[in-house]
XYZ file of C-alpha atoms in Angstrom:
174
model
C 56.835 55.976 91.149
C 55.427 58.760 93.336
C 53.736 59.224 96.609
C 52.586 61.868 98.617
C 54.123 59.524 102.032
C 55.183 56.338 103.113
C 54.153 54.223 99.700
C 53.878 50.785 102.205
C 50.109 50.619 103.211
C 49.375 52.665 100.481
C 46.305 51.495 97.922
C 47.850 52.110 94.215
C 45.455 54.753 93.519
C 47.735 57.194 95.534
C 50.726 56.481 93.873
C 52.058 58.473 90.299
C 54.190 58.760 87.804
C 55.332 62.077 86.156
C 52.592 62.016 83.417
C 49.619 61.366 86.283
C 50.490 63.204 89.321
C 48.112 65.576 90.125
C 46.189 63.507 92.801
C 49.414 63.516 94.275
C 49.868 67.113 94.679
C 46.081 67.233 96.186
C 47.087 65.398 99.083
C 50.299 68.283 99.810
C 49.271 70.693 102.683
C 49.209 74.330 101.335
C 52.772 75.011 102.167
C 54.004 71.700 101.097
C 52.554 72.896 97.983
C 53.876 76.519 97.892
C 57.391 74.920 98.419
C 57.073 72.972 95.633
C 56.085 75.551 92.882
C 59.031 77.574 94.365
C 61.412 75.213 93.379
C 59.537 74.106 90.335
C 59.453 77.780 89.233
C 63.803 78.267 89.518
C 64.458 77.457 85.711
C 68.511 78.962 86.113
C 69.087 79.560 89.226
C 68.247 76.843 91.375
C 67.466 77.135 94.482
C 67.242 74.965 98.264
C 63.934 73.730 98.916
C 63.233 74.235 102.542
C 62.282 70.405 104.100
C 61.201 71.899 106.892
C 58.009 72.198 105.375
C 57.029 68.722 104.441
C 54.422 68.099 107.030
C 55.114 65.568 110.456
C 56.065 61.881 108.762
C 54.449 63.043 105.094
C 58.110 62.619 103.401
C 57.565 62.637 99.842
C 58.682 59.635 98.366
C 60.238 58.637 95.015
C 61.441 55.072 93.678
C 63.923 54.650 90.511
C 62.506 51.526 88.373
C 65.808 50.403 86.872
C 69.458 49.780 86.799
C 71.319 51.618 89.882
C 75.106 51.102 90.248
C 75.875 52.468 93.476
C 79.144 53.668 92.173
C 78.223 55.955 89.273
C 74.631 56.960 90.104
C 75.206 57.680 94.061
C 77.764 61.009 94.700
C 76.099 61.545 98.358
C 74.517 59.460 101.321
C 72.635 61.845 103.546
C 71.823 60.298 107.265
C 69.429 61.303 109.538
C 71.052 62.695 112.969
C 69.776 60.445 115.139
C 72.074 57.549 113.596
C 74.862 59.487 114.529
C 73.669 60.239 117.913
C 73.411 56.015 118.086
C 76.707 55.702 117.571
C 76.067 54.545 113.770
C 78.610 56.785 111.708
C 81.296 54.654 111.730
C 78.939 51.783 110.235
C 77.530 54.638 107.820
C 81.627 56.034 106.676
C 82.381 52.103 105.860
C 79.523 51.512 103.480
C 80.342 55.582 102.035
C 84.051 54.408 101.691
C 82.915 50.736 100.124
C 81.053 52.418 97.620
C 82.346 55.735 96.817
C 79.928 58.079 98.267
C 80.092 61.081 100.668
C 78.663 60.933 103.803
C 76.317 64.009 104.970
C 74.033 64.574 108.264
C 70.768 65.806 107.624
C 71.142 68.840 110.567
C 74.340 69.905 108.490
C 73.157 69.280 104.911
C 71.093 72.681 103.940
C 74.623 74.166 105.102
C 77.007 72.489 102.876
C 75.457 72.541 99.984
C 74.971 76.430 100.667
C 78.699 76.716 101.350
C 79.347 74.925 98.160
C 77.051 76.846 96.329
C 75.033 73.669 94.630
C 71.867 76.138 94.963
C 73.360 78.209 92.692
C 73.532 75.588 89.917
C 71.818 76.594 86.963
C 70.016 74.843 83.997
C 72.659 74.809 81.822
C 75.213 73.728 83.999
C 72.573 71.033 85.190
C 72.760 69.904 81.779
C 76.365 70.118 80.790
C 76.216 67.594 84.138
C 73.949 65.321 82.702
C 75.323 65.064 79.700
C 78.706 64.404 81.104
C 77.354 61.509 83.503
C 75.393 60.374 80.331
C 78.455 60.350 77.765
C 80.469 58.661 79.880
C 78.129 55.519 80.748
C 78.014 53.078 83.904
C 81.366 52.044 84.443
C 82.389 48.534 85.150
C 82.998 48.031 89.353
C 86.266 46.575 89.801
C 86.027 43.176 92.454
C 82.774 41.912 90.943
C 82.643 38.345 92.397
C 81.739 35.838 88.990
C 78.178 35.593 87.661
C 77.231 38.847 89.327
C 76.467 42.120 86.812
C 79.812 43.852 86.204
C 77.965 47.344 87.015
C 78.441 46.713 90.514
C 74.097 46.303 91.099
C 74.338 42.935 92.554
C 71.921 41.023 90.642
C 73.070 37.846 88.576
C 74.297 37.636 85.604
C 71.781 37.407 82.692
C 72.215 34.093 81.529
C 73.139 33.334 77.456
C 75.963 34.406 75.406
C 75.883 37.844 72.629
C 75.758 37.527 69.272
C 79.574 36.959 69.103
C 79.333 33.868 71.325
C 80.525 35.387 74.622
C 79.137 35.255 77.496
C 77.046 37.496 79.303
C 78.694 39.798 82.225
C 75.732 42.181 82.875
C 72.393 41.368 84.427
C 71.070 43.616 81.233
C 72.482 41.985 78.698
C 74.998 44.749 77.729
């Protein structure tokens, strides 16, 4: 699901998916907009949008309907500054460590991945990725407490036993 802000107080008619988006995009200023078909238009050479240009508390928002494990599907947690400036990293670099992930700051972020030269990550490579991630599935998270999904997402365990007569140890049924 799609929004052109903060999805909370917003009436469902504002919201999209990727087949019906174009009220979406109506609601982007004009350089939210030209920002957009930039990066839309970089097919192998991919480029760094410029955030800067998303208009004063318009973030764009996305939400992922479905199974996440934090473990396989998160590489990178990217904090705001100010959390840092609250004395909040250390919280931040435990849950990063508990989980796997690399921790970024937002004022430092457009750097790094410059440095490491993610913008120049074409579509082929993008898809040698992706297939990769795909081939290799969501791994099992090792110190799963009992009756939660093995996949580290922390829901229960669907209930019922497979085919074979063993019980379930995904919330999925896989």
């Amino acid at each position: 699901t799609f929004s052109p802000e903060d999805s909370a107080n917003l009436k469902a008619d504002r919201l999209a998916v990727l087949d019906y988006y174009a009220h979406v995009l109506n609601e982007y200023s004009q350089e939210e907009l030209e920002e957009t078909i930039k990066i839309a238009k970089s097919s192998e050479a991919a480029i760094l949008g410029d955030s800067s240009k998303v208009g004063k508390m318009k973030y764009k928002e996305t939400q992922i309907h479905g199974e996440l494990c934090f473990r396989s599907h998160v590489e990178r947690l990217v904090a705001h500054e100010k959390h840092r400036a609250a004395g909040e990293g250390a919280r931040l670099e435990a849950i990063c460590a508990r989980h796997g992930w690399r921790l970024s700051w937002m004022d430092t972020e457009q750097q790094r991945m410059q440095d490491e030269e993610l913008s120049k990550l074409g579509e082929h490579a993008w898809k040698e990725k992706l297939k990769a991630v795909m081939e290799k599935g969501t791994p099992d998270v090792p110190g799963v407490p009992p009756g939660l999904c093995r996949k580290g997402c922390s829901r229960r365990v669907q209930p019922g036993q497979t085919g074979r007569g063993r019980d379930f140890t995904t919330c999925c049924r896989g």
